[in-house]
PDB file of C-alpha atoms in Angstrom:
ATOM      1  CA  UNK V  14     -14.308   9.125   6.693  1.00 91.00           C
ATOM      2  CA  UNK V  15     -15.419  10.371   3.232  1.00 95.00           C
ATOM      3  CA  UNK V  16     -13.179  11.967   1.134  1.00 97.00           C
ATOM      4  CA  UNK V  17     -14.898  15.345   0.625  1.00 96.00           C
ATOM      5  CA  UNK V  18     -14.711  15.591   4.655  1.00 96.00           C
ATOM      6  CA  UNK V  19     -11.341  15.081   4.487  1.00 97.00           C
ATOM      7  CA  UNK V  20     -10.790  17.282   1.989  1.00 96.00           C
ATOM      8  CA  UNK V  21     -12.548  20.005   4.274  1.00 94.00           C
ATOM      9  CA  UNK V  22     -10.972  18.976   7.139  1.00 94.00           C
ATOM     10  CA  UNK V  23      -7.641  19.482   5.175  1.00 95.00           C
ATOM     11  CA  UNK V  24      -8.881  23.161   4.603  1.00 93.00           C
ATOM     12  CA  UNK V  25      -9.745  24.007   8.259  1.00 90.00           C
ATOM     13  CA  UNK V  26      -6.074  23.410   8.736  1.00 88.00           C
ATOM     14  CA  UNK V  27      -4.893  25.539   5.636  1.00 88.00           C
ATOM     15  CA  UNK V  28      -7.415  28.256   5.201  1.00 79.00           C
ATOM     16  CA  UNK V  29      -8.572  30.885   8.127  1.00 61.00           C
ATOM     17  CA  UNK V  30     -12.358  29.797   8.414  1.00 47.00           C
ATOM     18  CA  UNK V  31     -12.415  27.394   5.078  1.00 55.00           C
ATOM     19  CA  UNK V  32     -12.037  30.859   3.203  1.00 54.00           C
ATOM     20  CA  UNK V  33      -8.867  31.571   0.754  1.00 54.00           C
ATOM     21  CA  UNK V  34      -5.919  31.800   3.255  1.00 51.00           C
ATOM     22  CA  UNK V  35      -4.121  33.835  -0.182  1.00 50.00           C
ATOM     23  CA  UNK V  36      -3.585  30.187  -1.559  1.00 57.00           C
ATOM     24  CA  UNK V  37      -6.014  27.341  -2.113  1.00 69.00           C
ATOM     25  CA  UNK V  38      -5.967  23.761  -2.746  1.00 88.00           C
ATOM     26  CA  UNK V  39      -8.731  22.151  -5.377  1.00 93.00           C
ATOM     27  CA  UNK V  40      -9.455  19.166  -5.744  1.00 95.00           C
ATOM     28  CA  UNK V  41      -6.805  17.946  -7.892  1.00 95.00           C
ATOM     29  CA  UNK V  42      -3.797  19.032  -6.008  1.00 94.00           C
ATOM     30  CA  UNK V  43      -5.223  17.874  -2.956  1.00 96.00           C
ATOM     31  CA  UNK V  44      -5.536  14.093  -4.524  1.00 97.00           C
ATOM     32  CA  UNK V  45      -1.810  14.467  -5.310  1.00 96.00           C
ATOM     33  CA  UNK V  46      -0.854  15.675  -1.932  1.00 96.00           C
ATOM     34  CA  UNK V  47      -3.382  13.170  -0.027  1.00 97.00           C
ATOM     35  CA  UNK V  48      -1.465  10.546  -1.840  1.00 97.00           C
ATOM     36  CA  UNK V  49       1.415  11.306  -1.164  1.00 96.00           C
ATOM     37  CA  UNK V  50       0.969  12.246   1.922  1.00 97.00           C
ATOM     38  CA  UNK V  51      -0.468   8.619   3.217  1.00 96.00           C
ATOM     39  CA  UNK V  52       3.206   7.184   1.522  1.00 97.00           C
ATOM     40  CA  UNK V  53       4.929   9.550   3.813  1.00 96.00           C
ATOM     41  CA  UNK V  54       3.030   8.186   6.679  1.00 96.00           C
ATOM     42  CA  UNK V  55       3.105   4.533   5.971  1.00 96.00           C
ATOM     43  CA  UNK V  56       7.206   4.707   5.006  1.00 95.00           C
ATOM     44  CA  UNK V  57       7.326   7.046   9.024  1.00 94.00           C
ATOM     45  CA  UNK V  58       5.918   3.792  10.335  1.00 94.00           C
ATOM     46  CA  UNK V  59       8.016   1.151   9.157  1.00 94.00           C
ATOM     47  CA  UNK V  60      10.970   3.487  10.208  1.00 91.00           C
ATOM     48  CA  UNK V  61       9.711   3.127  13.506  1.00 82.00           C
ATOM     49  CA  UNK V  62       8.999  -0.958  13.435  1.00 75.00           C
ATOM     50  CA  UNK V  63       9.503  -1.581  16.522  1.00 68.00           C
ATOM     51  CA  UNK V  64       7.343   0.438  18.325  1.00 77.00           C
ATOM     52  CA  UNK V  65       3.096  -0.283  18.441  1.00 83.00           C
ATOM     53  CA  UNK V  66       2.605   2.461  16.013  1.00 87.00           C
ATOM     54  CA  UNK V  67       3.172  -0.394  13.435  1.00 91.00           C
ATOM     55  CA  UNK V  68      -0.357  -1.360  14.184  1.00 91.00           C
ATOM     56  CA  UNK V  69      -1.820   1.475  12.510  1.00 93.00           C
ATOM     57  CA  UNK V  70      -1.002  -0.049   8.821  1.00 95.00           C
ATOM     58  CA  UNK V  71      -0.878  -4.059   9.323  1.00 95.00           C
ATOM     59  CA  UNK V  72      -4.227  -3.765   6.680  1.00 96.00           C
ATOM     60  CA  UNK V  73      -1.736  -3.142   4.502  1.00 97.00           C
ATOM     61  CA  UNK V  74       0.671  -6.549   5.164  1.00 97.00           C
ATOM     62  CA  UNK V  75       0.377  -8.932   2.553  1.00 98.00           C
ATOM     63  CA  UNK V  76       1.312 -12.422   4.148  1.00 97.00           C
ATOM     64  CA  UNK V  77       3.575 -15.116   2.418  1.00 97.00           C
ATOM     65  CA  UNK V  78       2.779 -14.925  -1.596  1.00 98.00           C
ATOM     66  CA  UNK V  79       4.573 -17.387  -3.336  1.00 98.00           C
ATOM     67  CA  UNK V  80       6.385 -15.986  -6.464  1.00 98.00           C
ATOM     68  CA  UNK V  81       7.927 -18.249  -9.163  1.00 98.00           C
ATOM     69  CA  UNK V  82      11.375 -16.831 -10.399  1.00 97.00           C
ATOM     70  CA  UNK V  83      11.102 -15.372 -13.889  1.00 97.00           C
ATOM     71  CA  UNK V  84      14.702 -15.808 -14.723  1.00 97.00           C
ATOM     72  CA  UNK V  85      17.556 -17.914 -13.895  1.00 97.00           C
ATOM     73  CA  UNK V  86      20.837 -16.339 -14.190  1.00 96.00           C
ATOM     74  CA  UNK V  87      24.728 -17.810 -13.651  1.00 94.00           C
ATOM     75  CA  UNK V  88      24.457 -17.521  -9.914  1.00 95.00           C
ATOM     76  CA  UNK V  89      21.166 -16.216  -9.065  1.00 97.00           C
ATOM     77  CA  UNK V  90      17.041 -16.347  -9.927  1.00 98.00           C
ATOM     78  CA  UNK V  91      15.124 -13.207 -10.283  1.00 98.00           C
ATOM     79  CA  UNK V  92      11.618 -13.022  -8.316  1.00 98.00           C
ATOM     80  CA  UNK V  93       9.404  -9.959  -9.526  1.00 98.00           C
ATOM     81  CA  UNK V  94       8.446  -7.857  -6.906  1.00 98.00           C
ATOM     82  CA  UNK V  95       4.530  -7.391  -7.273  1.00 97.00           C
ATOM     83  CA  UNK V  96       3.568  -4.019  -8.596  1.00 96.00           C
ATOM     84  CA  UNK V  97       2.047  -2.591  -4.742  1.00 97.00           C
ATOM     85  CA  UNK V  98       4.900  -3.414  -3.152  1.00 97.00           C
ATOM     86  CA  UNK V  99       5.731  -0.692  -1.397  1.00 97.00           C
ATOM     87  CA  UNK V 100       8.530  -2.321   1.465  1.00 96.00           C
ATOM     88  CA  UNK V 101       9.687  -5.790   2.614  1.00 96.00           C
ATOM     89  CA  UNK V 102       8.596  -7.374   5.359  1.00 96.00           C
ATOM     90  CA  UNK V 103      10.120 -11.088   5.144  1.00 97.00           C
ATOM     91  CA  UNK V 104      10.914 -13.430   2.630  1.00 98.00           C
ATOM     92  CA  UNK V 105      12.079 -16.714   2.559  1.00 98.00           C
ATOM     93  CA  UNK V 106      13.054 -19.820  -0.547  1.00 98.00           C
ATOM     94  CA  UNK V 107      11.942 -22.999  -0.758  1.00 98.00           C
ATOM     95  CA  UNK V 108      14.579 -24.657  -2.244  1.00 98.00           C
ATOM     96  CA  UNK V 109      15.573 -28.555  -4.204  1.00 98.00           C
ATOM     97  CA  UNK V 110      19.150 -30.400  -4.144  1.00 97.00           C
ATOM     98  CA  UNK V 111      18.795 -33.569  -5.496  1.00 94.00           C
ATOM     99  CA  UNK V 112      16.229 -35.826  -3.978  1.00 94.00           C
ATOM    100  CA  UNK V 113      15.573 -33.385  -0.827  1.00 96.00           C
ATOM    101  CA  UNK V 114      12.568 -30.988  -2.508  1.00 96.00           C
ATOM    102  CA  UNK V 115      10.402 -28.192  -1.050  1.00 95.00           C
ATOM    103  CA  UNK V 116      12.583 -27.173   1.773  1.00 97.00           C
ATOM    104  CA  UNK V 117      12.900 -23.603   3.567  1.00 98.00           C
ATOM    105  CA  UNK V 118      16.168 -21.951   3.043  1.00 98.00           C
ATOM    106  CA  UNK V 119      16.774 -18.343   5.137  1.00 98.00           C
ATOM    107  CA  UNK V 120      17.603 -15.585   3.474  1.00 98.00           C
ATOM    108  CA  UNK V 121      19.917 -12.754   4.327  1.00 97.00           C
ATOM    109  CA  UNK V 122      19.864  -9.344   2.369  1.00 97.00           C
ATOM    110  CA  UNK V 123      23.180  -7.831   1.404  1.00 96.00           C
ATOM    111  CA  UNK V 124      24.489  -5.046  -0.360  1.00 93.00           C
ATOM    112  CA  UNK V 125      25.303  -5.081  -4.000  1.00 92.00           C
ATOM    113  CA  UNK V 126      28.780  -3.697  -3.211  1.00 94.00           C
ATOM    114  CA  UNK V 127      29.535  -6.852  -0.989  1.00 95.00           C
ATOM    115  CA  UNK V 128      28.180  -9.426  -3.182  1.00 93.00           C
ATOM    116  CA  UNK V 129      31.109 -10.515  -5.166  1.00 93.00           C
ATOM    117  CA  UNK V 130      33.072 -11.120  -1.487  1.00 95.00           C
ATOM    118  CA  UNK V 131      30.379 -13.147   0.357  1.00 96.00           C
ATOM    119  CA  UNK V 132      29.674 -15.248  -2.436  1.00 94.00           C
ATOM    120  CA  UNK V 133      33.324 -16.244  -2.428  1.00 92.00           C
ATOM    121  CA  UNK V 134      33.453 -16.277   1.069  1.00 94.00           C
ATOM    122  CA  UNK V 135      33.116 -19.586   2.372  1.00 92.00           C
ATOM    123  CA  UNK V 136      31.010 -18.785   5.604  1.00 92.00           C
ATOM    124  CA  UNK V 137      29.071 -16.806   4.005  1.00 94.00           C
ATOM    125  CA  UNK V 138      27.869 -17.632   0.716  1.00 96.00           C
ATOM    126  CA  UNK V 139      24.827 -20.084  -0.390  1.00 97.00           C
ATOM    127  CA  UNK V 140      24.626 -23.297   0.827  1.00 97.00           C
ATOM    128  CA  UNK V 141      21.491 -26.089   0.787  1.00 97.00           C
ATOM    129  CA  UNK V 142      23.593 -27.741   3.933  1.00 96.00           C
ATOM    130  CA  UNK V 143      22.966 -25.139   6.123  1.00 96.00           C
ATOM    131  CA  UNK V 144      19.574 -23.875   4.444  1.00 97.00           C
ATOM    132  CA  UNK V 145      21.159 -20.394   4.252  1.00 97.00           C
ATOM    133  CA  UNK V 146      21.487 -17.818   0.954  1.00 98.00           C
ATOM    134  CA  UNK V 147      21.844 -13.838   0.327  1.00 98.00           C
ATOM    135  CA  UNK V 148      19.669 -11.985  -1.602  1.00 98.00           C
ATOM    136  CA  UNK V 149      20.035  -7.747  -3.311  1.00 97.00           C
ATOM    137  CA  UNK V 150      16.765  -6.067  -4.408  1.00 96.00           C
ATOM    138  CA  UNK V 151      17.223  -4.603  -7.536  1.00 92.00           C
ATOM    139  CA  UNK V 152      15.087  -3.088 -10.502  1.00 91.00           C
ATOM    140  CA  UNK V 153      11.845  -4.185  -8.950  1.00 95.00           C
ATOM    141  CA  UNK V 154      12.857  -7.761  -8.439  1.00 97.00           C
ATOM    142  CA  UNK V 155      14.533 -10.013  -5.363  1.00 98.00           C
ATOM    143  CA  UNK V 156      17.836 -11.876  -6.759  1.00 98.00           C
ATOM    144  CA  UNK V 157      18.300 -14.975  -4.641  1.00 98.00           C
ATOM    145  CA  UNK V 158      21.454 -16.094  -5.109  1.00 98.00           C
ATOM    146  CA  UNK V 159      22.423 -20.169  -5.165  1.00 97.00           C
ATOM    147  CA  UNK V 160      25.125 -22.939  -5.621  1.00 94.00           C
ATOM    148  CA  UNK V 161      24.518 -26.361  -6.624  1.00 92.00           C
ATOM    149  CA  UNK V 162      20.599 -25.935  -5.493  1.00 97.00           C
ATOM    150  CA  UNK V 163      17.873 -24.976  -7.265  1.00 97.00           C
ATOM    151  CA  UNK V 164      15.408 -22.098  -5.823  1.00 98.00           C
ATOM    152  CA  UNK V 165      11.945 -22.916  -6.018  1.00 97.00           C
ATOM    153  CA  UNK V 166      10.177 -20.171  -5.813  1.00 98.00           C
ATOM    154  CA  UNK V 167      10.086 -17.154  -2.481  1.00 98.00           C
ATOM    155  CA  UNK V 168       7.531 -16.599   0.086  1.00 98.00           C
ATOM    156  CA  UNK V 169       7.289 -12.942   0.229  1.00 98.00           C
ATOM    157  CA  UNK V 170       5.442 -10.917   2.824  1.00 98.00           C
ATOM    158  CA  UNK V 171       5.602  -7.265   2.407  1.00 98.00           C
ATOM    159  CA  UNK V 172       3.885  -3.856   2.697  1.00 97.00           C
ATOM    160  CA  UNK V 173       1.908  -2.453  -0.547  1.00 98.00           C
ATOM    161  CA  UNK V 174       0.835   0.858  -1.296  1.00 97.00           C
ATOM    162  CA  UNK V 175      -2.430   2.396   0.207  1.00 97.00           C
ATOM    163  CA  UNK V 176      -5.676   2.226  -1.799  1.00 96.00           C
ATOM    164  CA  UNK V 177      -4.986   5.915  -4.049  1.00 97.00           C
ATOM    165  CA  UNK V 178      -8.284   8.626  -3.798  1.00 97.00           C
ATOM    166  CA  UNK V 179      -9.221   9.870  -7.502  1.00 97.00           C
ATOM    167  CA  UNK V 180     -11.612  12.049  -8.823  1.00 97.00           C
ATOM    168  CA  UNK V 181     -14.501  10.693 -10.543  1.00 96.00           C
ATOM    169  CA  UNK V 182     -13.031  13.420 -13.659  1.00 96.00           C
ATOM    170  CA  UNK V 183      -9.589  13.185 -13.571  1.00 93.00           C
ATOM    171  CA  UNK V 184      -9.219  15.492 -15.768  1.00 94.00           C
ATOM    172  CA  UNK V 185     -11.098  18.360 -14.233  1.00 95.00           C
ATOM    173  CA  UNK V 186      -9.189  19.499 -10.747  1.00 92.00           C
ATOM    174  CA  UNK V 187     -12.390  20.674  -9.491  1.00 92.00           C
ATOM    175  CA  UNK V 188     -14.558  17.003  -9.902  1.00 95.00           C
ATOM    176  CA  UNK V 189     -15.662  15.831  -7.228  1.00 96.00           C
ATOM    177  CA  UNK V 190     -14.318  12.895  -5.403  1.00 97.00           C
ATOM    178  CA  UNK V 191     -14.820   8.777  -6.270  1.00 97.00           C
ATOM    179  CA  UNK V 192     -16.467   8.075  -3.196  1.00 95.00           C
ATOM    180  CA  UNK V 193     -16.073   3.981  -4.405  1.00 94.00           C
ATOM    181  CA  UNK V 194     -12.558   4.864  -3.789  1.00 90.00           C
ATOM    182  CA  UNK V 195     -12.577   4.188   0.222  1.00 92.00           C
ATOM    183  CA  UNK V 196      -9.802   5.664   2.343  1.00 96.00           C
ATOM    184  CA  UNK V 197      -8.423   2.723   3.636  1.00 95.00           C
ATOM    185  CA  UNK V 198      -7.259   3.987   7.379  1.00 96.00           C
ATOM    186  CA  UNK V 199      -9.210   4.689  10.144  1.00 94.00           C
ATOM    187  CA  UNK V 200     -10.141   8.296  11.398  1.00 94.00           C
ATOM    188  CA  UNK V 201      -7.770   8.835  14.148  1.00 93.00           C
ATOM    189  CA  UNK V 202      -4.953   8.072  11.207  1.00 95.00           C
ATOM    190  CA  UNK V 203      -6.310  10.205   8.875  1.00 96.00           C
ATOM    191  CA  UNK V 204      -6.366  13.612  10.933  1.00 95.00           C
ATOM    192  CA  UNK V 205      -2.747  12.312  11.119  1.00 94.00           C
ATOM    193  CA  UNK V 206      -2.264  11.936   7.007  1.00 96.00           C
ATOM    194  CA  UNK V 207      -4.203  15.045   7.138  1.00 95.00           C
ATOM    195  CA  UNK V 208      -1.606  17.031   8.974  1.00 93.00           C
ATOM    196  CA  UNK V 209       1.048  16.046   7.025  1.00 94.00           C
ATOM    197  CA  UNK V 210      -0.990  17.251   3.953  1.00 94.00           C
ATOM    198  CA  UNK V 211      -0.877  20.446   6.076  1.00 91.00           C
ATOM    199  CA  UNK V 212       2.688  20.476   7.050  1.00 89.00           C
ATOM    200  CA  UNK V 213       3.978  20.128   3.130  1.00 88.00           C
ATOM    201  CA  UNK V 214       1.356  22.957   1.924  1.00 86.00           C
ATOM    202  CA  UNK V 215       2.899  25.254   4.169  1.00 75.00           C
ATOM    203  CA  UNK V 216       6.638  24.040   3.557  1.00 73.00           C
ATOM    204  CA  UNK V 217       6.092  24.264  -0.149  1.00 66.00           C
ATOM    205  CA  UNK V 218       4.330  28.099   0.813  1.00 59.00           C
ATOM    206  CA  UNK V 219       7.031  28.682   3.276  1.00 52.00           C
ATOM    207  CA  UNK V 220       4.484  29.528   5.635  1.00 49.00           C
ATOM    208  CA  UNK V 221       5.777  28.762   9.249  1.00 51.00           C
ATOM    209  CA  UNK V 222       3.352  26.941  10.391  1.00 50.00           C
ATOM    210  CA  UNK V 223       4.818  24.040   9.168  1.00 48.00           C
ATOM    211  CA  UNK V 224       6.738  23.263  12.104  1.00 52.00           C
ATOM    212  CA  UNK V 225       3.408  23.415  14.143  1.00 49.00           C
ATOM    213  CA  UNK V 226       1.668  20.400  11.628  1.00 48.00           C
ATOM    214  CA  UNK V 227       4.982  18.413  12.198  1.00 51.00           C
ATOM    215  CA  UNK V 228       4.484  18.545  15.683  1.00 52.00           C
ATOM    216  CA  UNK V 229       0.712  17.495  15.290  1.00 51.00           C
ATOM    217  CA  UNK V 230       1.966  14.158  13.534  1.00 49.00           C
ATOM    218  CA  UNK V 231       4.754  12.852  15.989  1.00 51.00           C
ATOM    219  CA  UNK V 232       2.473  13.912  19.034  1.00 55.00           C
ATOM    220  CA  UNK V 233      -0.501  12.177  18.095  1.00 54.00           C
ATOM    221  CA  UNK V 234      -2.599  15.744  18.071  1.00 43.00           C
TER     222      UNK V 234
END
């Protein structure tokens, strides 16, 4: 779908008959609500993982990217996240102790409040023997943490951020669309991205029909 029809399809649902409904969206606002709208739907789907709905934004799964630490630190490396990450999927280390190079080591998220206790902890903290370490996600970086090993580099697979829509004037709210800027879900999912466009015009209008473009995105309408 193009994104001047979504745009209009956006104002069926806003305006009576595509005419001003007392408040309208151009062009502009409706790039910064489209936007943010298809983040809203991407971050409802990977709350609800387990379930086939998942499906609808695997396009968007970026599958194992090795990443080189950029730092090493007194008890952990730092791995930059890549700037379209948007949420983890998995990640693993390849890790080297001594003569035994290149080998996987699990890794285990934790909080930062229970980091200095499991890396004291001596079931839980790193070890190259049982190919296990923790890891805290901080400041747009993964901190592996090690002892007596040396961590490689990560395999990271993750989520990134839909493709954005612009206009072709940026600076001009009422330019029309870069069409060379693709909308990068299918139809079915946009009517749904599209509805929650819908449901935060109205909340930020207080117009109740909010509640009725909620109810359009969990049931599929």
């Amino acid at each position: 779908m193009k994104v001047e029809q979504t745009y209009q399809k956006y104002l069926q649902k806003v305006e009576k008959n595509i005419t001003n409904d007392n408040i309208s969206t151009d062009r502009g606002r409706f790039v910064l609500l489209f936007n943010e709208s298809q983040n809203k739907f991407q971050e409802w789907i990977l709350d609800k993982k387990g379930e086939d709905d998942i499906r609808y934004i695997q396009h968007l799964l970026e599958i194992d990217k090795v990443i080189p630490y950029s730092q090493k630190n007194l008890d952990h490396y730092d791995f930059p996240l890549p700037k379209n990450y948007f949420d983890l999927s998995n990640v693993y280390a390849k890790c080297t102790s001594g003569k035994c190079t290149n080998q996987i080591v699990r890794l285990f998220e934790i909080r930062e409040e229970d980091k200095n206790e499991l890396l004291q902890d001596e079931f839980n903290k790193p070890s190259f023997l049982w190919r296990e370490s923790l890891y805290t996600v901080s400041s747009n970086q993964i901190n592996v943490y090690f002892d007596e090993f040396i961590v490689d580099n990560i395999v990271l697979s993750y989520y990134r951020y839909p493709r954005k829509i612009t206009l072709l004037n940026p600076f001009d709210p009422e330019s029309t669309f870069d069409e060379t800027q693709e909308i990068e879900f299918d139809d079915k999912t946009i009517d749904r991205i599209i509805s929650i466009c819908a449901g935060e015009f109205d909340t930020n209008n207080s117009d109740p029909r909010f509640q009725i473009q909620k109810q359009r995105i969990i049931n599929k309408i």
